[in-house]
Every structure is written in C-alpha cells, then in structure tokens.
PDB file of C-alpha atoms in Angstrom:
ATOM      1  CA  TRP A   1     114.660 165.071  86.612  1.00 40.00           C
ATOM      2  CA  GLN A   2     114.988 161.481  85.422  1.00 47.00           C
ATOM      3  CA  GLY A   3     115.585 159.898  88.813  1.00 49.00           C
ATOM      4  CA  ASP A   4     113.206 157.009  88.207  1.00 52.00           C
ATOM      5  CA  GLY A   5     114.961 156.177  84.944  1.00 55.00           C
ATOM      6  CA  VAL A   6     118.370 156.182  86.657  1.00 51.00           C
ATOM      7  CA  ILE A   7     117.076 153.953  89.447  1.00 49.00           C
ATOM      8  CA  ASP A   8     115.514 151.568  86.942  1.00 56.00           C
ATOM      9  CA  ALA A   9     118.769 151.402  84.959  1.00 54.00           C
ATOM     10  CA  LEU A  10     120.788 150.794  88.140  1.00 49.00           C
ATOM     11  CA  HIS A  11     118.377 148.047  89.225  1.00 54.00           C
ATOM     12  CA  SER A  12     118.619 146.426  85.790  1.00 56.00           C
ATOM     13  CA  HIS A  13     122.425 146.540  85.957  1.00 53.00           C
ATOM     14  CA  LEU A  14     122.496 144.954  89.415  1.00 48.00           C
ATOM     15  CA  VAL A  15     120.113 142.182  88.357  1.00 50.00           C
ATOM     16  CA  THR A  16     121.952 141.365  85.140  1.00 55.00           C
ATOM     17  CA  SER A  17     125.414 141.662  86.661  1.00 54.00           C
ATOM     18  CA  SER A  18     124.735 139.586  89.793  1.00 53.00           C
ATOM     19  CA  PRO A  19     126.301 136.139  89.633  1.00 56.00           C
ATOM     20  CA  PRO A  20     123.873 133.468  88.421  1.00 64.00           C
ATOM     21  CA  HIS A  21     122.863 130.663  90.713  1.00 67.00           C
ATOM     22  CA  PRO A  22     125.163 127.692  90.177  1.00 76.00           C
ATOM     23  CA  VAL A  23     123.712 124.853  88.138  1.00 85.00           C
ATOM     24  CA  ILE A  24     123.802 121.656  90.179  1.00 91.00           C
ATOM     25  CA  PRO A  25     124.416 118.622  87.926  1.00 95.00           C
ATOM     26  CA  SER A  26     121.650 116.054  88.190  1.00 97.00           C
ATOM     27  CA  ASN A  27     119.832 113.350  86.261  1.00 97.00           C
ATOM     28  CA  LEU A  28     116.801 113.271  88.567  1.00 98.00           C
ATOM     29  CA  PRO A  29     113.497 112.934  86.708  1.00 96.00           C
ATOM     30  CA  ALA A  30     110.885 115.648  87.109  1.00 94.00           C
ATOM     31  CA  PRO A  31     107.835 114.388  89.023  1.00 92.00           C
ATOM     32  CA  LEU A  32     104.734 113.706  86.932  1.00 90.00           C
ATOM     33  CA  THR A  33     102.367 114.125  89.882  1.00 90.00           C
ATOM     34  CA  PRO A  34     102.654 115.764  93.319  1.00 92.00           C
ATOM     35  CA  LEU A  35     104.132 113.778  96.189  1.00 96.00           C
ATOM     36  CA  ILE A  36     101.318 113.454  98.711  1.00 96.00           C
ATOM     37  CA  GLY A  37     101.475 112.732 102.419  1.00 95.00           C
ATOM     38  CA  ARG A  38     105.251 112.555 102.865  1.00 97.00           C
ATOM     39  CA  ARG A  39     106.051 116.003 104.279  1.00 96.00           C
ATOM     40  CA  HIS A  40     107.348 114.662 107.605  1.00 96.00           C
ATOM     41  CA  GLU A  41     109.429 111.983 105.892  1.00 98.00           C
ATOM     42  CA  LEU A  42     111.031 114.561 103.587  1.00 98.00           C
ATOM     43  CA  THR A  43     111.905 116.755 106.564  1.00 98.00           C
ATOM     44  CA  ALA A  44     113.471 113.812 108.404  1.00 98.00           C
ATOM     45  CA  LEU A  45     115.455 112.706 105.350  1.00 98.00           C
ATOM     46  CA  ALA A  46     116.723 116.253 104.768  1.00 98.00           C
ATOM     47  CA  ALA A  47     118.087 116.319 108.313  1.00 98.00           C
ATOM     48  CA  LEU A  48     119.809 112.952 107.853  1.00 98.00           C
ATOM     49  CA  LEU A  49     121.382 113.872 104.514  1.00 97.00           C
ATOM     50  CA  ALA A  50     122.700 117.135 105.955  1.00 96.00           C
ATOM     51  CA  ASP A  51     124.359 115.345 108.888  1.00 96.00           C
ATOM     52  CA  PRO A  52     127.874 113.977 108.184  1.00 94.00           C
ATOM     53  CA  ALA A  53     127.198 111.260 110.762  1.00 96.00           C
ATOM     54  CA  HIS A  54     124.703 109.677 108.342  1.00 97.00           C
ATOM     55  CA  ARG A  55     126.560 109.132 105.095  1.00 97.00           C
ATOM     56  CA  LEU A  56     124.549 106.078 104.024  1.00 98.00           C
ATOM     57  CA  VAL A  57     120.788 106.169 104.511  1.00 98.00           C
ATOM     58  CA  THR A  58     118.596 103.242 103.479  1.00 98.00           C
ATOM     59  CA  ILE A  59     114.907 103.898 102.847  1.00 98.00           C
ATOM     60  CA  LEU A  60     113.558 100.517 103.897  1.00 98.00           C
ATOM     61  CA  GLY A  61     110.095  99.156 103.141  1.00 97.00           C
ATOM     62  CA  PRO A  62     108.084  96.640 101.143  1.00 94.00           C
ATOM     63  CA  GLY A  63     107.260  97.098  97.490  1.00 91.00           C
ATOM     64  CA  GLY A  64     104.589  99.681  96.784  1.00 92.00           C
ATOM     65  CA  MET A  65     105.413 102.004  99.685  1.00 95.00           C
ATOM     66  CA  GLY A  66     106.860 104.688  97.432  1.00 96.00           C
ATOM     67  CA  LYS A  67     110.526 104.358  98.360  1.00 97.00           C
ATOM     68  CA  SER A  68     111.826 105.409  94.955  1.00 97.00           C
ATOM     69  CA  ARG A  69     109.458 108.355  94.682  1.00 96.00           C
ATOM     70  CA  LEU A  70     110.423 109.590  98.139  1.00 98.00           C
ATOM     71  CA  ALA A  71     114.151 109.186  97.417  1.00 98.00           C
ATOM     72  CA  VAL A  72     113.912 111.246  94.227  1.00 98.00           C
ATOM     73  CA  ALA A  73     111.944 113.967  96.039  1.00 98.00           C
ATOM     74  CA  ALA A  74     114.552 114.019  98.801  1.00 98.00           C
ATOM     75  CA  GLY A  75     117.267 114.271  96.154  1.00 98.00           C
ATOM     76  CA  HIS A  76     115.606 117.296  94.550  1.00 97.00           C
ATOM     77  CA  ALA A  77     115.340 118.999  97.935  1.00 97.00           C
ATOM     78  CA  ALA A  78     118.987 118.243  98.784  1.00 97.00           C
ATOM     79  CA  ARG A  79     120.542 119.566  95.565  1.00 97.00           C
ATOM     80  CA  PRO A  80     121.757 122.879  97.061  1.00 96.00           C
ATOM     81  CA  ASP A  81     123.828 120.896  99.593  1.00 96.00           C
ATOM     82  CA  PHE A  82     125.693 118.900  96.932  1.00 97.00           C
ATOM     83  CA  PRO A  83     127.497 121.225  94.510  1.00 97.00           C
ATOM     84  CA  ASP A  84     128.918 118.318  92.490  1.00 98.00           C
ATOM     85  CA  GLY A  85     125.511 116.872  91.843  1.00 98.00           C
ATOM     86  CA  VAL A  86     122.678 114.542  92.806  1.00 98.00           C
ATOM     87  CA  PHE A  87     122.350 111.437  90.652  1.00 98.00           C
ATOM     88  CA  LEU A  88     119.901 108.564  90.461  1.00 98.00           C
ATOM     89  CA  VAL A  89     121.326 105.099  89.734  1.00 98.00           C
ATOM     90  CA  GLU A  90     118.689 102.557  88.711  1.00 97.00           C
ATOM     91  CA  LEU A  91     119.703  99.076  89.862  1.00 97.00           C
ATOM     92  CA  VAL A  92     116.555  97.043  89.196  1.00 94.00           C
ATOM     93  CA  ALA A  93     117.748  95.738  85.810  1.00 95.00           C
ATOM     94  CA  LEU A  94     121.175  94.634  87.087  1.00 96.00           C
ATOM     95  CA  THR A  95     121.792  90.984  87.838  1.00 94.00           C
ATOM     96  CA  VAL A  96     125.167  91.014  89.618  1.00 96.00           C
ATOM     97  CA  ALA A  97     126.893  93.509  91.901  1.00 95.00           C
ATOM     98  CA  ASP A  98     129.887  93.809  89.561  1.00 96.00           C
ATOM     99  CA  GLU A  99     127.652  95.761  87.157  1.00 97.00           C
ATOM    100  CA  ILE A 100     127.070  98.579  89.650  1.00 97.00           C
ATOM    101  CA  PRO A 101     130.233 100.629  88.898  1.00 97.00           C
ATOM    102  CA  ARG A 102     129.290 100.903  85.226  1.00 97.00           C
ATOM    103  CA  ALA A 103     125.710 101.790  86.199  1.00 98.00           C
ATOM    104  CA  VAL A 104     127.047 104.539  88.452  1.00 98.00           C
ATOM    105  CA  GLY A 105     129.299 105.788  85.661  1.00 98.00           C
ATOM    106  CA  GLY A 106     126.393 105.825  83.227  1.00 97.00           C
ATOM    107  CA  SER A 107     124.279 107.918  85.584  1.00 97.00           C
ATOM    108  CA  LEU A 108     127.156 110.333  86.198  1.00 97.00           C
ATOM    109  CA  GLY A 109     127.916 110.626  82.501  1.00 97.00           C
ATOM    110  CA  TYR A 110     131.449 109.482  83.227  1.00 96.00           C
ATOM    111  CA  PRO A 111     133.440 108.383  80.132  1.00 96.00           C
ATOM    112  CA  PHE A 112     135.291 105.244  81.167  1.00 96.00           C
ATOM    113  CA  GLN A 113     138.961 105.319  80.189  1.00 94.00           C
ATOM    114  CA  LYS A 114     140.823 102.605  78.323  1.00 94.00           C
ATOM    115  CA  ASP A 115     143.627 102.166  80.823  1.00 93.00           C
ATOM    116  CA  THR A 116     144.702  99.561  83.346  1.00 95.00           C
ATOM    117  CA  ARG A 117     142.131 100.573  85.971  1.00 96.00           C
ATOM    118  CA  THR A 118     138.937  98.594  86.419  1.00 97.00           C
ATOM    119  CA  PRO A 119     135.574 100.396  86.112  1.00 97.00           C
ATOM    120  CA  ARG A 120     135.281 100.136  89.877  1.00 97.00           C
ATOM    121  CA  GLN A 121     138.624 101.899  90.453  1.00 97.00           C
ATOM    122  CA  GLN A 122     137.823 104.565  87.877  1.00 98.00           C
ATOM    123  CA  ILE A 123     134.588 105.440  89.681  1.00 98.00           C
ATOM    124  CA  LEU A 124     136.381 105.561  93.023  1.00 98.00           C
ATOM    125  CA  ASP A 125     139.018 107.880  91.557  1.00 97.00           C
ATOM    126  CA  TYR A 126     136.389 110.079  89.898  1.00 97.00           C
ATOM    127  CA  LEU A 127     134.328 110.570  93.050  1.00 98.00           C
ATOM    128  CA  ARG A 128     137.310 111.245  95.283  1.00 96.00           C
ATOM    129  CA  GLY A 129     137.124 114.828  96.511  1.00 93.00           C
ATOM    130  CA  ARG A 130     133.611 115.451  95.182  1.00 97.00           C
ATOM    131  CA  ARG A 131     130.627 116.503  97.293  1.00 97.00           C
ATOM    132  CA  LEU A 132     127.875 114.476  95.737  1.00 97.00           C
ATOM    133  CA  LEU A 133     124.727 112.464  96.488  1.00 98.00           C
ATOM    134  CA  LEU A 134     124.107 109.107  94.816  1.00 98.00           C
ATOM    135  CA  ILE A 135     120.623 107.602  95.009  1.00 98.00           C
ATOM    136  CA  LEU A 136     120.932 103.839  94.557  1.00 98.00           C
ATOM    137  CA  ASP A 137     117.426 102.651  93.735  1.00 98.00           C
ATOM    138  CA  ASN A 138     116.185  99.065  94.255  1.00 96.00           C
ATOM    139  CA  CYS A 139     119.189  97.492  95.938  1.00 96.00           C
ATOM    140  CA  GLU A 140     117.636  94.458  97.643  1.00 96.00           C
ATOM    141  CA  HIS A 141     118.834  91.920  95.044  1.00 95.00           C
ATOM    142  CA  LEU A 142     122.431  93.200  95.049  1.00 95.00           C
ATOM    143  CA  LEU A 143     123.315  93.024  98.729  1.00 94.00           C
ATOM    144  CA  ASP A 144     126.730  91.548  97.957  1.00 94.00           C
ATOM    145  CA  ALA A 145     127.710  95.023  96.680  1.00 94.00           C
ATOM    146  CA  VAL A 146     128.424  96.118 100.249  1.00 95.00           C
ATOM    147  CA  ASP A 147     132.199  96.064  99.707  1.00 96.00           C
ATOM    148  CA  PHE A 148     131.856  98.527  96.835  1.00 97.00           C
ATOM    149  CA  PHE A 149     129.674 100.823  98.939  1.00 97.00           C
ATOM    150  CA  VAL A 150     132.280 100.755 101.711  1.00 97.00           C
ATOM    151  CA  ASP A 151     135.008 101.646  99.206  1.00 97.00           C
ATOM    152  CA  LEU A 152     132.880 104.513  97.880  1.00 97.00           C
ATOM    153  CA  LEU A 153     132.391 106.013 101.324  1.00 97.00           C
ATOM    154  CA  GLU A 154     136.026 105.570 102.328  1.00 97.00           C
ATOM    155  CA  SER A 155     137.414 106.993  99.071  1.00 96.00           C
ATOM    156  CA  ALA A 156     135.091 110.014  98.850  1.00 97.00           C
ATOM    157  CA  PRO A 157     134.530 111.763 102.207  1.00 96.00           C
ATOM    158  CA  GLY A 158     132.095 114.227 100.579  1.00 97.00           C
ATOM    159  CA  LEU A 159     129.889 111.480  99.176  1.00 98.00           C
ATOM    160  CA  ARG A 160     126.455 110.543 100.536  1.00 98.00           C
ATOM    161  CA  LEU A 161     124.512 107.423  99.559  1.00 98.00           C
ATOM    162  CA  LEU A 162     120.717 107.274  99.667  1.00 98.00           C
ATOM    163  CA  VAL A 163     119.584 103.685  99.060  1.00 98.00           C
ATOM    164  CA  THR A 164     116.122 102.221  98.535  1.00 98.00           C
ATOM    165  CA  SER A 165     115.710  98.577  99.432  1.00 97.00           C
ATOM    166  CA  ARG A 166     113.302  95.965 100.712  1.00 96.00           C
ATOM    167  CA  GLU A 167     116.108  94.610 102.887  1.00 96.00           C
ATOM    168  CA  ARG A 168     118.748  96.191 105.090  1.00 97.00           C
ATOM    169  CA  LEU A 169     122.280  96.374 103.721  1.00 96.00           C
ATOM    170  CA  ARG A 170     123.556  95.455 107.201  1.00 95.00           C
ATOM    171  CA  MET A 171     126.511  97.825 107.102  1.00 95.00           C
ATOM    172  CA  ARG A 172     128.010  99.627 110.073  1.00 95.00           C
ATOM    173  CA  ALA A 173     127.575 102.935 108.295  1.00 95.00           C
ATOM    174  CA  GLU A 174     123.935 102.274 107.431  1.00 97.00           C
ATOM    175  CA  THR A 175     121.178 104.453 108.886  1.00 98.00           C
ATOM    176  CA  VAL A 176     117.829 102.729 108.397  1.00 98.00           C
ATOM    177  CA  PHE A 177     114.843 104.914 107.514  1.00 98.00           C
ATOM    178  CA  ARG A 178     111.730 102.730 107.701  1.00 98.00           C
ATOM    179  CA  LEU A 179     108.941 103.819 105.383  1.00 98.00           C
ATOM    180  CA  GLU A 180     105.399 103.040 106.471  1.00 97.00           C
ATOM    181  CA  GLY A 181     102.069 103.533 104.735  1.00 97.00           C
ATOM    182  CA  LEU A 182     100.311 106.870 104.437  1.00 97.00           C
ATOM    183  CA  ALA A 183      98.235 108.089 107.356  1.00 95.00           C
ATOM    184  CA  TYR A 184      94.468 107.497 107.422  1.00 94.00           C
ATOM    185  CA  PRO A 185      91.717 108.142 109.999  1.00 92.00           C
ATOM    186  CA  PRO A 186      91.203 105.666 112.844  1.00 88.00           C
ATOM    187  CA  ASP A 187      88.262 103.262 112.903  1.00 79.00           C
ATOM    188  CA  GLY A 188      84.864 104.848 113.206  1.00 72.00           C
ATOM    189  CA  SER A 189      85.918 108.304 111.998  1.00 76.00           C
ATOM    190  CA  ILE A 190      86.109 110.197 108.755  1.00 73.00           C
ATOM    191  CA  PRO A 191      88.547 112.955 107.825  1.00 70.00           C
ATOM    192  CA  GLN A 192      87.527 116.497 108.634  1.00 69.00           C
ATOM    193  CA  ALA A 193      88.566 119.708 106.912  1.00 61.00           C
ATOM    194  CA  GLY A 194      92.144 120.628 107.773  1.00 61.00           C
ATOM    195  CA  GLU A 195      93.157 117.130 108.902  1.00 75.00           C
ATOM    196  CA  ASP A 196      96.260 115.674 107.298  1.00 83.00           C
ATOM    197  CA  PHE A 197      95.655 112.143 106.046  1.00 94.00           C
ATOM    198  CA  GLY A 198      97.879 111.340 103.086  1.00 96.00           C
ATOM    199  CA  ALA A 199      96.034 108.132 102.204  1.00 96.00           C
ATOM    200  CA  ILE A 200      92.751 109.997 101.758  1.00 95.00           C
ATOM    201  CA  ASP A 201      94.397 112.811  99.804  1.00 95.00           C
ATOM    202  CA  LEU A 202      96.181 110.372  97.479  1.00 96.00           C
ATOM    203  CA  PHE A 203      93.025 108.424  96.669  1.00 96.00           C
ATOM    204  CA  VAL A 204      90.963 111.566  96.073  1.00 95.00           C
ATOM    205  CA  GLY A 205      93.663 113.202  93.945  1.00 95.00           C
ATOM    206  CA  SER A 206      94.096 110.058  91.850  1.00 95.00           C
ATOM    207  CA  ALA A 207      90.343 109.653  91.379  1.00 96.00           C
ATOM    208  CA  ARG A 208      90.057 113.252  90.201  1.00 96.00           C
ATOM    209  CA  ARG A 209      92.422 112.545  87.339  1.00 94.00           C
ATOM    210  CA  LEU A 210      89.772 110.167  86.006  1.00 93.00           C
ATOM    211  CA  ARG A 211      86.772 112.160  87.213  1.00 95.00           C
ATOM    212  CA  PRO A 212      87.625 115.860  87.576  1.00 95.00           C
ATOM    213  CA  ASP A 213      84.215 116.460  89.201  1.00 94.00           C
ATOM    214  CA  PHE A 214      84.843 113.834  91.914  1.00 95.00           C
ATOM    215  CA  ALA A 215      83.700 115.356  95.228  1.00 93.00           C
ATOM    216  CA  PRO A 216      83.579 112.657  97.903  1.00 93.00           C
ATOM    217  CA  GLU A 217      80.680 112.783 100.315  1.00 93.00           C
ATOM    218  CA  GLU A 218      80.658 111.364 103.821  1.00 91.00           C
ATOM    219  CA  ASP A 219      79.879 107.814 102.705  1.00 93.00           C
ATOM    220  CA  ASP A 220      82.653 108.020 100.091  1.00 94.00           C
ATOM    221  CA  LEU A 221      85.158 109.165 102.719  1.00 93.00           C
ATOM    222  CA  ARG A 222      84.192 106.260 104.955  1.00 93.00           C
ATOM    223  CA  ALA A 223      84.745 103.893 102.033  1.00 94.00           C
ATOM    224  CA  ILE A 224      88.138 105.473 101.246  1.00 95.00           C
ATOM    225  CA  ARG A 225      89.121 105.083 104.909  1.00 94.00           C
ATOM    226  CA  HIS A 226      88.111 101.413 104.666  1.00 94.00           C
ATOM    227  CA  ILE A 227      90.284 100.970 101.557  1.00 94.00           C
ATOM    228  CA  ALA A 228      93.238 102.710 103.207  1.00 95.00           C
ATOM    229  CA  HIS A 229      92.890 100.504 106.281  1.00 94.00           C
ATOM    230  CA  ALA A 230      92.674  97.342 104.143  1.00 91.00           C
ATOM    231  CA  VAL A 231      95.942  98.160 102.358  1.00 92.00           C
ATOM    232  CA  ASP A 232      97.726  99.672 105.393  1.00 93.00           C
ATOM    233  CA  GLY A 233      98.031 103.016 103.626  1.00 95.00           C
ATOM    234  CA  MET A 234     100.216 101.583 100.859  1.00 95.00           C
ATOM    235  CA  PRO A 235     100.477 104.312  98.172  1.00 95.00           C
ATOM    236  CA  LEU A 236     100.627 101.906  95.237  1.00 93.00           C
ATOM    237  CA  ALA A 237      97.538 100.018  96.412  1.00 93.00           C
ATOM    238  CA  LEU A 238      95.637 103.283  96.872  1.00 95.00           C
ATOM    239  CA  LEU A 239      96.660 104.430  93.402  1.00 93.00           C
ATOM    240  CA  LEU A 240      95.540 101.158  91.833  1.00 92.00           C
ATOM    241  CA  ALA A 241      92.256 101.179  93.738  1.00 93.00           C
ATOM    242  CA  ALA A 242      91.545 104.768  92.652  1.00 94.00           C
ATOM    243  CA  SER A 243      92.223 103.798  89.025  1.00 91.00           C
ATOM    244  CA  TRP A 244      88.784 102.116  89.025  1.00 92.00           C
ATOM    245  CA  SER A 245      86.964 105.322  89.940  1.00 93.00           C
ATOM    246  CA  ASP A 246      85.674 105.864  86.423  1.00 91.00           C
ATOM    247  CA  LEU A 247      83.964 102.460  86.412  1.00 91.00           C
ATOM    248  CA  LEU A 248      82.925 101.823  90.025  1.00 94.00           C
ATOM    249  CA  THR A 249      81.675 103.880  92.940  1.00 95.00           C
ATOM    250  CA  VAL A 250      83.999 104.262  95.916  1.00 96.00           C
ATOM    251  CA  GLY A 251      81.735 101.958  97.903  1.00 96.00           C
ATOM    252  CA  GLU A 252      81.972  99.291  95.215  1.00 95.00           C
ATOM    253  CA  ILE A 253      85.771  99.630  95.142  1.00 95.00           C
ATOM    254  CA  ALA A 254      85.869  99.177  98.917  1.00 94.00           C
ATOM    255  CA  GLN A 255      83.736  96.038  98.665  1.00 93.00           C
ATOM    256  CA  GLU A 256      85.963  94.564  95.968  1.00 89.00           C
ATOM    257  CA  VAL A 257      89.118  95.312  97.953  1.00 90.00           C
ATOM    258  CA  SER A 258      87.558  93.584 100.973  1.00 86.00           C
ATOM    259  CA  ARG A 259      87.043  90.444  98.887  1.00 82.00           C
ATOM    260  CA  GLY A 260      90.644  90.225  97.665  1.00 71.00           C
ATOM    261  CA  VAL A 261      93.451  91.906  95.777  1.00 59.00           C
ATOM    262  CA  GLU A 262      92.356  91.108  92.223  1.00 60.00           C
ATOM    263  CA  LEU A 263      91.018  94.648  91.846  1.00 60.00           C
ATOM    264  CA  LEU A 264      94.428  96.100  92.680  1.00 66.00           C
ATOM    265  CA  GLU A 265      95.732  95.876  89.145  1.00 59.00           C
ATOM    266  CA  ALA A 266      96.046  98.568  86.512  1.00 53.00           C
ATOM    267  CA  ASP A 267      96.824  98.921  82.826  1.00 50.00           C
ATOM    268  CA  LEU A 268      98.556 102.307  83.109  1.00 47.00           C
ATOM    269  CA  ARG A 269     101.133 102.270  80.315  1.00 50.00           C
ATOM    270  CA  ASP A 270     103.603 104.564  82.097  1.00 50.00           C
ATOM    271  CA  LEU A 271     103.587 102.491  85.294  1.00 49.00           C
ATOM    272  CA  ASP A 272     106.487 100.109  85.839  1.00 57.00           C
ATOM    273  CA  PRO A 273     105.273  96.533  85.154  1.00 55.00           C
ATOM    274  CA  ARG A 274     106.347  95.593  88.697  1.00 54.00           C
ATOM    275  CA  HIS A 275     103.835  98.144  90.011  1.00 47.00           C
ATOM    276  CA  ARG A 276     100.783  97.220  87.970  1.00 45.00           C
ATOM    277  CA  SER A 277      99.512  94.872  90.660  1.00 47.00           C
ATOM    278  CA  VAL A 278      99.933  94.472  94.391  1.00 55.00           C
ATOM    279  CA  SER A 279      99.468  91.841  97.066  1.00 48.00           C
ATOM    280  CA  VAL A 280      98.231  92.940 100.471  1.00 41.00           C
TER     281      VAL A 280
END
C-alpha cells in the first residue's frame, strides 16, 4: 500500500495550489542593523496606525532620537494592514512645500500625466480609494504643507500618514507621538541579566561590531550607564560614542563625553552627514 506516497502527493498539491500571500507594494529600505530598545514604541505605533481615529501620526523628537528608523520599522510591521502599499517619502532634500506632491509621486512610482491637472491634483486623484500608508520623513522645514496633508486625508479615506518631525504640524487631525531617549539604569545601579535597557544594549551591540570579543565587565557597564545618562539615552549619541570602542576603553569614552561633545563625531561613510555629529 502506497498510502504515504498518496498523502505526500496530496500535501504537495495543497501547498502548491494554495493562493500565494499577496505582495504588498513598498519602497521601504531593509534595515542594516537590528532596531534596539523600541519594542514598546512599536507596539504603541501599531495600535495608532490600526485605529481609524488616528489617520495622521507625528513621531516628534529632536534630531538623533531615531525617528526615521522607528517610522520605517513601524511601516514594515504595518504592511499587512495596507494592501495598496506602504511608502517612504524622503523630504529632507526639499526646499519648498510645493515639491512634496512630486516627491510623493516618485516614491509611489506614479507616472505623472501630461494633462491639465497639477501634480498635486494627480496625486490626490491617484490615492483616492486606496488603502495606503505614507511615511513622510523629516517634515519640520516644510510645515506650510499642511493644506496638502489635509487634502490628502480628505480625498483618500483609506490613507494614513506617519510623519517624522522635530516640530508639531499643529493640525486638528494630528496625533503626536513623542519619542524619548532609550532607557538606561538609574543612578548608582548597573544593568542586571534580564533587565531591559535599550541604551546599554545599543552601545554594547555597536561596540561589538568593532570588537566582536567585547564583553563589558561591571566597571564598563557603569561607564556605559554614565554615557547614556550624559546623552539622555539618545540613540545617535550612543552610536557615535560606541564608534570609538576600537581606540578607547569604555571608561575613557565616558570621560571624554563628560568633557564635551567633540567625541560624538564619526566618519562612517554610510551615515547621513547630518548624523555624523551631535550636540547634547
């Protein structure tokens, strides 16, 4: 009896004939490194993006807090909820708000038509009826684009906007999501096994990319806590401080950070020039 062969053939048929998972359109970049210490923020953002009462969410915080990184991670997690796609629109290089419609079209891969409609109207028409998430990254210098954002939300009921900015948009529809620094131990303590301190984990993980054998001892952990406290848990500052781990001990890095911010610079070629130094 060839029962096993029949079962195997039936299983193969069911697997190959089952409908494939739909491909969600997206231009989101794949992360180069793990996102550390933002589990609670991702959970909170997922709840906001799934709630139709929060159609425009602004991740608000100073430079270096990791707003863009968090927004992209939230976009990846939200893709199943947006069958028409999740798209990142980079705004940092734009100089005037009137350029935003073309930037949106470029991210969507929309071919602008040569007709009487403006680029703005073409984007509004294209998004109408679509269930889609737009991540508008670095919006603080284009706050006069509010009218366009209002038109987007009114024209496309299935649209959600996730904005990163150093300033509030000050719109009625805006839900502000304030992003703080990563958690670190309180004064006089060091992290213990099983404790969740993103600032410590980020520094250690970054240092291990330069020194794979890096195994912080108690004095090192105290120094890392001191660094995290000095920079208020800012991810960029922790990354830049850890970039010196192949030249200085953790204690020496902590001493330099205490003296000033000159140490918080890096020559990483794949780091945005705006993020190669920090002021704290």
